[in-house]
Coordinates of C-alpha atoms in Angstrom, one line a residue:
F1 CA -24.5 12.4 -1.1
D2 CA -26.2 13.7 1.8
Y3 CA -27.2 10.3 1.4
Y4 CA -26.0 6.8 1.1
N5 CA -26.8 3.4 0.8
A6 CA -24.9 0.9 0.3
A7 CA -27.1 -1.4 -1.8
N8 CA -27.9 1.2 -4.1
W9 CA -23.9 0.1 -5.1
T10 CA -22.5 -2.4 -6.8
V11 CA -18.7 -2.7 -4.4
T12 CA -15.9 -3.9 -5.5
E13 CA -13.2 -4.1 -2.4
T14 CA -10.1 -5.9 -2.6
Q15 CA -9.7 -6.1 0.9
A16 CA -12.0 -6.9 4.2
G17 CA -11.5 -3.0 5.5
A18 CA -12.2 -0.5 2.9
T19 CA -14.8 2.1 3.8
Q20 CA -17.6 4.5 2.1
A21 CA -19.1 7.0 4.2
L22 CA -20.3 10.1 4.2
T23 CA -18.6 12.9 6.1
D24 CA -18.6 16.1 6.7
G25 CA -19.1 19.0 3.9
D26 CA -20.6 21.6 2.9
G27 CA -23.8 19.9 1.1
G28 CA -22.7 16.1 1.7
L29 CA -19.6 14.0 0.5
L30 CA -19.1 11.0 0.6
L31 CA -15.4 9.1 1.5
L32 CA -13.9 5.7 0.3
T33 CA -11.2 4.8 1.6
N34 CA -8.8 2.0 1.4
T35 CA -6.6 -0.2 2.6
A36 CA -2.9 0.0 2.8
A37 CA -1.9 -2.6 0.4
D38 CA -1.1 -1.2 -3.2
D39 CA -3.2 -2.2 -5.7
D40 CA -6.2 -1.8 -2.7
L41 CA -9.6 -1.1 -4.8
V42 CA -12.4 1.0 -3.8
A43 CA -15.2 1.0 -6.7
L44 CA -19.1 1.9 -7.1
Q45 CA -21.0 1.6 -9.0
K46 CA -25.1 2.4 -10.0
V47 CA -27.3 -0.7 -9.2
G48 CA -29.1 -0.6 -12.9
E49 CA -27.9 0.6 -15.9
S50 CA -29.5 3.2 -16.8
Y51 CA -27.6 5.8 -19.1
R52 CA -27.9 4.8 -23.5
F53 CA -25.7 7.7 -25.8
A54 CA -28.2 7.0 -28.4
T55 CA -28.4 9.1 -32.0
G56 CA -30.5 12.7 -32.0
K57 CA -29.8 12.3 -27.5
K58 CA -28.6 14.8 -25.8
L59 CA -26.0 13.7 -22.8
F60 CA -24.7 15.0 -19.9
F61 CA -22.2 14.0 -17.4
E62 CA -20.4 16.1 -13.6
A63 CA -18.8 15.2 -11.1
R64 CA -17.0 16.6 -8.9
F65 CA -14.2 15.3 -6.0
A66 CA -10.7 14.8 -4.6
V67 CA -7.7 12.5 -3.7
S68 CA -5.9 12.3 -1.2
D69 CA -3.0 11.2 -3.8
A70 CA -2.7 12.3 -7.5
T71 CA 0.4 10.6 -7.9
Q72 CA -0.1 7.3 -6.3
S73 CA -3.8 6.2 -7.0
D74 CA -5.6 5.0 -10.1
V75 CA -8.8 6.5 -10.3
V76 CA -12.0 6.1 -12.6
M77 CA -14.9 8.3 -13.1
G78 CA -17.8 8.2 -15.4
L79 CA -20.2 5.6 -17.0
Q80 CA -19.5 1.6 -17.6
I81 CA -21.0 -0.8 -17.8
T82 CA -21.0 -2.6 -15.1
D83 CA -17.7 -4.4 -14.7
N84 CA -15.6 -5.9 -11.4
T85 CA -12.6 -4.6 -13.4
P86 CA -14.0 -0.7 -13.9
L87 CA -9.8 0.5 -14.6
D88 CA -9.8 -2.2 -17.5
V89 CA -13.1 -2.0 -17.9
S90 CA -14.5 -2.9 -22.0
D91 CA -17.8 0.2 -22.6
G92 CA -17.6 3.6 -21.3
V93 CA -17.1 7.2 -21.7
F94 CA -14.7 7.7 -17.9
F95 CA -12.1 9.5 -17.4
I96 CA -9.0 7.7 -15.7
K97 CA -6.2 8.7 -13.8
P98 CA -3.7 5.8 -13.9
D99 CA -0.6 5.2 -11.2
G100 CA 2.5 6.5 -11.0
A101 CA 1.5 9.8 -12.7
A102 CA -1.6 12.5 -12.1
T103 CA -2.6 13.8 -15.0
V104 CA -7.0 12.6 -16.1
N105 CA -6.7 11.5 -19.6
F106 CA -10.9 11.1 -21.0
L107 CA -11.9 7.7 -23.0
V108 CA -14.9 7.4 -25.5
E109 CA -14.4 3.5 -25.0
K110 CA -16.9 0.0 -26.7
N111 CA -16.2 -3.1 -27.3
N112 CA -12.0 -2.6 -26.1
T113 CA -11.0 -0.1 -28.9
A114 CA -10.6 3.4 -27.5
T115 CA -11.0 6.7 -28.8
T116 CA -8.6 8.6 -26.1
A117 CA -7.5 12.0 -25.3
S118 CA -4.8 11.9 -23.0
A119 CA -3.6 14.5 -20.3
I120 CA -6.6 16.4 -20.0
A121 CA -6.3 18.3 -16.3
T122 CA -3.8 17.7 -13.7
M123 CA -5.6 15.8 -9.6
A124 CA -3.4 17.6 -6.9
N125 CA -3.3 16.6 -3.7
N126 CA -7.0 16.7 -1.9
T127 CA -7.7 19.2 -4.5
F128 CA -12.0 19.2 -6.1
I129 CA -12.2 18.7 -9.3
R130 CA -14.6 18.6 -11.7
L131 CA -14.0 16.6 -14.1
G132 CA -17.7 16.7 -17.1
F133 CA -18.5 16.1 -20.5
Y134 CA -21.6 16.3 -22.5
Y135 CA -22.3 14.1 -25.9
D136 CA -24.8 16.2 -28.4
G137 CA -26.6 13.2 -29.8
V138 CA -24.2 13.7 -33.1
D139 CA -21.3 12.9 -33.3
S140 CA -19.1 14.5 -30.5
V141 CA -18.2 14.1 -26.5
F142 CA -16.9 17.4 -25.4
Y143 CA -15.3 17.0 -22.4
Y144 CA -14.8 19.7 -19.9
V145 CA -11.5 20.8 -16.5
N146 CA -13.6 23.1 -13.8
G147 CA -16.6 24.3 -16.5
V148 CA -14.0 25.0 -19.0
L149 CA -14.1 23.2 -22.2
A150 CA -10.8 21.4 -22.4
G151 CA -11.7 19.5 -26.2
K152 CA -14.0 17.7 -28.0
S153 CA -13.7 13.6 -29.4
A154 CA -15.1 11.5 -31.6
T155 CA -18.4 9.0 -31.3
T156 CA -15.9 6.6 -33.5
N157 CA -15.6 4.5 -30.7
L158 CA -19.0 5.5 -28.8
V159 CA -21.1 3.2 -27.2
D160 CA -24.6 2.8 -28.3
D161 CA -25.5 -1.1 -27.6
E162 CA -25.2 -0.8 -24.0
D163 CA -26.6 1.0 -21.2
L164 CA -24.1 2.5 -18.8
T165 CA -23.8 3.0 -14.9
I166 CA -22.5 5.7 -12.7
S167 CA -19.1 4.2 -12.0
F168 CA -16.3 5.6 -10.1
A169 CA -12.8 4.2 -7.5
I170 CA -10.3 4.2 -6.5
Q171 CA -7.4 2.1 -6.4
N172 CA -3.3 2.6 -4.4
G173 CA -0.9 2.9 -5.6
E174 CA 1.6 2.2 -3.1
A175 CA 1.2 0.3 -0.2
A176 CA -0.2 3.2 1.7
A177 CA -3.5 3.6 2.2
K178 CA -5.6 6.3 0.0
T179 CA -9.3 8.4 -0.6
M180 CA -11.6 9.9 -2.8
T181 CA -13.6 11.7 -1.4
V182 CA -17.2 13.0 -4.0
D183 CA -19.7 16.0 -4.0
Y184 CA -22.0 15.3 -6.0
I185 CA -22.1 13.2 -8.9
F186 CA -24.9 14.6 -12.2
V187 CA -26.4 13.1 -15.2
A188 CA -29.1 14.2 -17.0
E189 CA -29.6 13.2 -20.9
E190 CA -32.9 13.7 -22.9
R191 CA -35.7 10.8 -23.4

């Protein structure tokens, strides 16, 4: 994130004081900051749904990010349909960390039906994590934690009838401000 222009993103905030701004860090960082009420949310989705899971076409996603509170926050990162409720979206392939736990789940979801791999990683406060997935274009989605293969998901619920966009969010799990620092998001697909 050497560059950030809010006009390129659909920004959803549940409070007026939230901010999204570049911050210092090698290679550039984007800092999302909530205000201090419970369930305050900041979500960004890239304008324009430009990715699709298609048979015979490989797709790769990876992101590196950190959160200030790995337990008392909800976090989502991945590809989803544009939706102002990214923590409860109906279609996408994404990582989600629920409030009250530091563990990350991986979801492959279509029309509100998900294949879920639970507790694939554990986050820590203010510690960067790399989460990625790779669709082989055939019948599997492999997911990675810090560059290491963590598992494989079937494509039973793979969203293949919707275009998707980059989507990420943080929501407070208590009445205290939380932050999410995003280093990079990388997506590549065969065409």
